[in-house]
Amino acid sequence: ENLEMTAFVYRGDRPDYERRIDRAYDLFASLSEKRGDLASTLSGGQQQMLALAMVLIHDPEVLAIDELSLGLAP
């Protein structure tokens, strides 16, 4: 649902909407395995992947990331 709500602004173009979500799941395969799970039940790393996937849905030209692995186990 998090990725679907992130892509909500693209709902008028259904193929583009689905392409964006599918691309996010292709980039983060472990998220596709957890597709039906609540975000709060994901591990810290999976939550970081979800957050990054939500940003990448919008095809940013530039992405500035600071401390992406902060709080994650080595």
mmCIF file of N, CA and C in Angstrom:
data_model
loop_
_atom_site.group_PDB
_atom_site.id
_atom_site.type_symbol
_atom_site.label_atom_id
_atom_site.label_comp_id
_atom_site.label_asym_id
_atom_site.label_seq_id
_atom_site.Cartn_x
_atom_site.Cartn_y
_atom_site.Cartn_z
ATOM 1 N N GLU A 1 0.817 -1.198 0.000
ATOM 2 C CA GLU A 1 0.000 0.000 0.000
ATOM 3 C C GLU A 1 0.860 1.261 0.000
ATOM 4 N N ASN A 2 2.022 1.200 0.630
ATOM 5 C CA ASN A 2 2.884 2.386 0.678
ATOM 6 C C ASN A 2 3.323 2.784 -0.723
ATOM 7 N N LEU A 3 3.733 1.814 -1.517
ATOM 8 C CA LEU A 3 4.157 2.130 -2.882
ATOM 9 C C LEU A 3 2.971 2.561 -3.735
ATOM 10 N N GLU A 4 1.827 1.948 -3.528
ATOM 11 C CA GLU A 4 0.634 2.325 -4.291
ATOM 12 C C GLU A 4 0.215 3.761 -3.979
ATOM 13 N N MET A 5 0.284 4.146 -2.721
ATOM 14 C CA MET A 5 -0.084 5.513 -2.355
ATOM 15 C C MET A 5 0.952 6.519 -2.857
ATOM 16 N N THR A 6 2.215 6.104 -2.886
ATOM 17 C CA THR A 6 3.254 6.978 -3.419
ATOM 18 C C THR A 6 3.030 7.236 -4.902
ATOM 19 N N ALA A 7 2.598 6.208 -5.619
ATOM 20 C CA ALA A 7 2.370 6.318 -7.070
ATOM 21 C C ALA A 7 0.981 6.850 -7.397
ATOM 22 N N PHE A 8 0.200 7.192 -6.403
ATOM 23 C CA PHE A 8 -1.189 7.617 -6.591
ATOM 24 C C PHE A 8 -1.319 8.787 -7.570
ATOM 25 N N VAL A 9 -0.349 9.681 -7.575
ATOM 26 C CA VAL A 9 -0.418 10.847 -8.461
ATOM 27 C C VAL A 9 -0.341 10.454 -9.937
ATOM 28 N N TYR A 10 0.090 9.224 -10.218
ATOM 29 C CA TYR A 10 0.201 8.740 -11.602
ATOM 30 C C TYR A 10 -0.981 7.846 -11.990
ATOM 31 N N ARG A 11 -2.017 7.820 -11.172
ATOM 32 C CA ARG A 11 -3.144 6.905 -11.383
ATOM 33 C C ARG A 11 -3.893 7.150 -12.694
ATOM 34 N N GLY A 12 -3.794 8.355 -13.241
ATOM 35 C CA GLY A 12 -4.492 8.666 -14.492
ATOM 36 C C GLY A 12 -3.931 7.911 -15.687
ATOM 37 N N ASP A 13 -2.673 7.509 -15.592
ATOM 38 C CA ASP A 13 -2.012 6.743 -16.652
ATOM 39 C C ASP A 13 -1.679 5.371 -16.077
ATOM 40 N N ARG A 14 -2.639 4.462 -16.154
ATOM 41 C CA ARG A 14 -2.516 3.154 -15.499
ATOM 42 C C ARG A 14 -1.249 2.384 -15.883
ATOM 43 N N PRO A 15 -0.871 2.341 -17.168
ATOM 44 C CA PRO A 15 0.372 1.621 -17.500
ATOM 45 C C PRO A 15 1.607 2.245 -16.831
ATOM 46 N N ASP A 16 1.656 3.581 -16.764
ATOM 47 C CA ASP A 16 2.776 4.250 -16.117
ATOM 48 C C ASP A 16 2.760 3.976 -14.621
ATOM 49 N N TYR A 17 1.604 4.018 -14.007
ATOM 50 C CA TYR A 17 1.424 3.723 -12.581
ATOM 51 C C TYR A 17 1.964 2.325 -12.259
ATOM 52 N N GLU A 18 1.552 1.344 -13.045
ATOM 53 C CA GLU A 18 1.987 -0.037 -12.814
ATOM 54 C C GLU A 18 3.474 -0.210 -13.111
ATOM 55 N N ARG A 19 3.983 0.489 -14.121
ATOM 56 C CA ARG A 19 5.402 0.404 -14.460
ATOM 57 C C ARG A 19 6.255 0.899 -13.304
ATOM 58 N N ARG A 20 5.844 1.990 -12.705
ATOM 59 C CA ARG A 20 6.605 2.565 -11.597
ATOM 60 C C ARG A 20 6.641 1.618 -10.392
ATOM 61 N N ILE A 21 5.513 1.027 -10.073
ATOM 62 C CA ILE A 21 5.467 0.093 -8.944
ATOM 63 C C ILE A 21 6.266 -1.171 -9.262
ATOM 64 N N ASP A 22 6.113 -1.705 -10.458
ATOM 65 C CA ASP A 22 6.856 -2.904 -10.845
ATOM 66 C C ASP A 22 8.357 -2.656 -10.818
ATOM 67 N N ARG A 23 8.774 -1.467 -11.253
ATOM 68 C CA ARG A 23 10.200 -1.120 -11.240
ATOM 69 C C ARG A 23 10.733 -1.099 -9.810
ATOM 70 N N ALA A 24 9.947 -0.567 -8.884
ATOM 71 C CA ALA A 24 10.367 -0.538 -7.484
ATOM 72 C C ALA A 24 10.546 -1.955 -6.948
ATOM 73 N N TYR A 25 9.626 -2.849 -7.285
ATOM 74 C CA TYR A 25 9.746 -4.231 -6.837
ATOM 75 C C TYR A 25 10.890 -4.954 -7.536
ATOM 76 N N ASP A 26 11.205 -4.565 -8.767
ATOM 77 C CA ASP A 26 12.358 -5.152 -9.459
ATOM 78 C C ASP A 26 13.665 -4.718 -8.803
ATOM 79 N N LEU A 27 13.740 -3.454 -8.405
ATOM 80 C CA LEU A 27 14.947 -2.945 -7.761
ATOM 81 C C LEU A 27 15.150 -3.551 -6.372
ATOM 82 N N PHE A 28 14.068 -3.792 -5.676
ATOM 83 C CA PHE A 28 14.122 -4.318 -4.311
ATOM 84 C C PHE A 28 13.290 -5.599 -4.237
ATOM 85 N N ALA A 29 13.878 -6.677 -4.709
ATOM 86 C CA ALA A 29 13.163 -7.955 -4.809
ATOM 87 C C ALA A 29 12.638 -8.443 -3.457
ATOM 88 N N SER A 30 13.370 -8.180 -2.383
ATOM 89 C CA SER A 30 12.898 -8.660 -1.075
ATOM 90 C C SER A 30 11.607 -7.963 -0.652
ATOM 91 N N LEU A 31 11.343 -6.767 -1.181
ATOM 92 C CA LEU A 31 10.080 -6.092 -0.882
ATOM 93 C C LEU A 31 8.909 -6.800 -1.557
ATOM 94 N N SER A 32 9.141 -7.342 -2.738
ATOM 95 C CA SER A 32 8.038 -8.024 -3.420
ATOM 96 C C SER A 32 7.608 -9.270 -2.659
ATOM 97 N N GLU A 33 8.549 -9.878 -1.937
ATOM 98 C CA GLU A 33 8.215 -11.043 -1.116
ATOM 99 C C GLU A 33 7.370 -10.640 0.093
ATOM 100 N N LYS A 34 7.493 -9.397 0.506
ATOM 101 C CA LYS A 34 6.772 -8.886 1.682
ATOM 102 C C LYS A 34 5.599 -8.000 1.285
ATOM 103 N N ARG A 35 5.155 -8.122 0.066
ATOM 104 C CA ARG A 35 4.143 -7.225 -0.506
ATOM 105 C C ARG A 35 2.889 -7.071 0.368
ATOM 106 N N GLY A 36 2.450 -8.111 1.004
ATOM 107 C CA GLY A 36 1.225 -8.046 1.794
ATOM 108 C C GLY A 36 1.445 -7.710 3.255
ATOM 109 N N ASP A 37 2.702 -7.547 3.658
ATOM 110 C CA ASP A 37 3.005 -7.288 5.071
ATOM 111 C C ASP A 37 2.892 -5.797 5.390
ATOM 112 N N LEU A 38 2.601 -5.500 6.632
ATOM 113 C CA LEU A 38 2.587 -4.113 7.099
ATOM 114 C C LEU A 38 4.015 -3.586 7.145
ATOM 115 N N ALA A 39 4.201 -2.329 6.819
ATOM 116 C CA ALA A 39 5.532 -1.726 6.841
ATOM 117 C C ALA A 39 6.140 -1.798 8.240
ATOM 118 N N SER A 40 5.323 -1.714 9.254
ATOM 119 C CA SER A 40 5.836 -1.750 10.627
ATOM 120 C C SER A 40 6.405 -3.109 11.007
ATOM 121 N N THR A 41 6.078 -4.160 10.263
ATOM 122 C CA THR A 41 6.597 -5.496 10.566
ATOM 123 C C THR A 41 7.870 -5.807 9.783
ATOM 124 N N LEU A 42 8.285 -4.915 8.892
ATOM 125 C CA LEU A 42 9.500 -5.125 8.115
ATOM 126 C C LEU A 42 10.727 -4.866 8.978
ATOM 127 N N SER A 43 11.839 -5.496 8.619
ATOM 128 C CA SER A 43 13.088 -5.241 9.338
ATOM 129 C C SER A 43 13.541 -3.813 9.042
ATOM 130 N N GLY A 44 14.516 -3.343 9.800
ATOM 131 C CA GLY A 44 15.025 -1.994 9.582
ATOM 132 C C GLY A 44 15.552 -1.796 8.172
ATOM 133 N N GLY A 45 16.268 -2.788 7.654
ATOM 134 C CA GLY A 45 16.785 -2.702 6.292
ATOM 135 C C GLY A 45 15.682 -2.691 5.252
ATOM 136 N N GLN A 46 14.669 -3.502 5.481
ATOM 137 C CA GLN A 46 13.530 -3.540 4.552
ATOM 138 C C GLN A 46 12.761 -2.218 4.597
ATOM 139 N N GLN A 47 12.657 -1.609 5.767
ATOM 140 C CA GLN A 47 12.000 -0.306 5.864
ATOM 141 C C GLN A 47 12.792 0.758 5.115
ATOM 142 N N GLN A 48 14.127 0.677 5.168
ATOM 143 C CA GLN A 48 14.964 1.607 4.414
ATOM 144 C C GLN A 48 14.767 1.390 2.915
ATOM 145 N N MET A 49 14.695 0.121 2.496
ATOM 146 C CA MET A 49 14.451 -0.177 1.079
ATOM 147 C C MET A 49 13.108 0.385 0.641
ATOM 148 N N LEU A 50 12.100 0.243 1.487
ATOM 149 C CA LEU A 50 10.774 0.766 1.169
ATOM 150 C C LEU A 50 10.809 2.282 1.021
ATOM 151 N N ALA A 51 11.488 2.949 1.938
ATOM 152 C CA ALA A 51 11.592 4.407 1.872
ATOM 153 C C ALA A 51 12.293 4.841 0.584
ATOM 154 N N LEU A 52 13.356 4.146 0.224
ATOM 155 C CA LEU A 52 14.079 4.477 -1.006
ATOM 156 C C LEU A 52 13.234 4.165 -2.237
ATOM 157 N N ALA A 53 12.523 3.054 -2.209
ATOM 158 C CA ALA A 53 11.639 2.699 -3.328
ATOM 159 C C ALA A 53 10.544 3.745 -3.508
ATOM 160 N N MET A 54 10.022 4.269 -2.401
ATOM 161 C CA MET A 54 8.984 5.296 -2.481
ATOM 162 C C MET A 54 9.510 6.561 -3.148
ATOM 163 N N VAL A 55 10.757 6.887 -2.904
ATOM 164 C CA VAL A 55 11.359 8.056 -3.541
ATOM 165 C C VAL A 55 11.595 7.777 -5.022
ATOM 166 N N LEU A 56 12.105 6.591 -5.339
ATOM 167 C CA LEU A 56 12.435 6.251 -6.724
ATOM 168 C C LEU A 56 11.211 6.114 -7.619
ATOM 169 N N ILE A 57 10.036 5.945 -7.031
ATOM 170 C CA ILE A 57 8.786 5.899 -7.805
ATOM 171 C C ILE A 57 8.658 7.158 -8.675
ATOM 172 N N HIS A 58 9.171 8.274 -8.185
ATOM 173 C CA HIS A 58 9.012 9.561 -8.866
ATOM 174 C C HIS A 58 10.126 9.864 -9.862
ATOM 175 N N ASP A 59 11.028 8.912 -10.114
ATOM 176 C CA ASP A 59 12.131 9.085 -11.070
ATOM 177 C C ASP A 59 12.898 10.391 -10.844
ATOM 178 N N PRO A 60 13.464 10.575 -9.663
ATOM 179 C CA PRO A 60 14.190 11.822 -9.409
ATOM 180 C C PRO A 60 15.454 11.912 -10.268
ATOM 181 N N GLU A 61 15.784 13.125 -10.667
ATOM 182 C CA GLU A 61 17.024 13.334 -11.419
ATOM 183 C C GLU A 61 18.226 13.313 -10.486
ATOM 184 N N VAL A 62 18.040 13.839 -9.286
ATOM 185 C CA VAL A 62 19.103 13.877 -8.288
ATOM 186 C C VAL A 62 18.526 13.356 -6.974
ATOM 187 N N LEU A 63 19.326 12.577 -6.282
ATOM 188 C CA LEU A 63 18.900 12.041 -4.994
ATOM 189 C C LEU A 63 20.054 12.216 -4.013
ATOM 190 N N ALA A 64 19.871 13.058 -3.024
ATOM 191 C CA ALA A 64 20.891 13.285 -2.001
ATOM 192 C C ALA A 64 20.533 12.448 -0.779
ATOM 193 N N ILE A 65 21.421 11.545 -0.426
ATOM 194 C CA ILE A 65 21.159 10.635 0.694
ATOM 195 C C ILE A 65 22.258 10.807 1.732
ATOM 196 N N ASP A 66 21.873 10.972 2.964
ATOM 197 C CA ASP A 66 22.824 11.094 4.061
ATOM 198 C C ASP A 66 22.505 10.019 5.078
ATOM 199 N N GLU A 67 23.514 9.254 5.451
ATOM 200 C CA GLU A 67 23.350 8.239 6.491
ATOM 201 C C GLU A 67 22.267 7.213 6.161
ATOM 202 N N LEU A 68 22.285 6.678 4.949
ATOM 203 C CA LEU A 68 21.260 5.713 4.540
ATOM 204 C C LEU A 68 21.243 4.476 5.423
ATOM 205 N N SER A 69 22.406 4.075 5.910
ATOM 206 C CA SER A 69 22.465 2.858 6.724
ATOM 207 C C SER A 69 22.442 3.145 8.232
ATOM 208 N N LEU A 70 22.124 4.380 8.599
ATOM 209 C CA LEU A 70 22.088 4.743 10.020
ATOM 210 C C LEU A 70 21.079 3.875 10.769
ATOM 211 N N GLY A 71 21.522 3.276 11.855
ATOM 212 C CA GLY A 71 20.636 2.464 12.674
ATOM 213 C C GLY A 71 20.513 1.025 12.233
ATOM 214 N N LEU A 72 21.176 0.662 11.156
ATOM 215 C CA LEU A 72 21.105 -0.713 10.671
ATOM 216 C C LEU A 72 22.280 -1.515 11.211
ATOM 217 N N ALA A 73 22.067 -2.795 11.449
ATOM 218 C CA ALA A 73 23.147 -3.658 11.888
ATOM 219 C C ALA A 73 24.148 -3.835 10.746
ATOM 220 N N PRO A 74 25.442 -3.919 11.058
ATOM 221 C CA PRO A 74 26.447 -4.076 9.992
ATOM 222 C C PRO A 74 26.266 -5.382 9.223
#
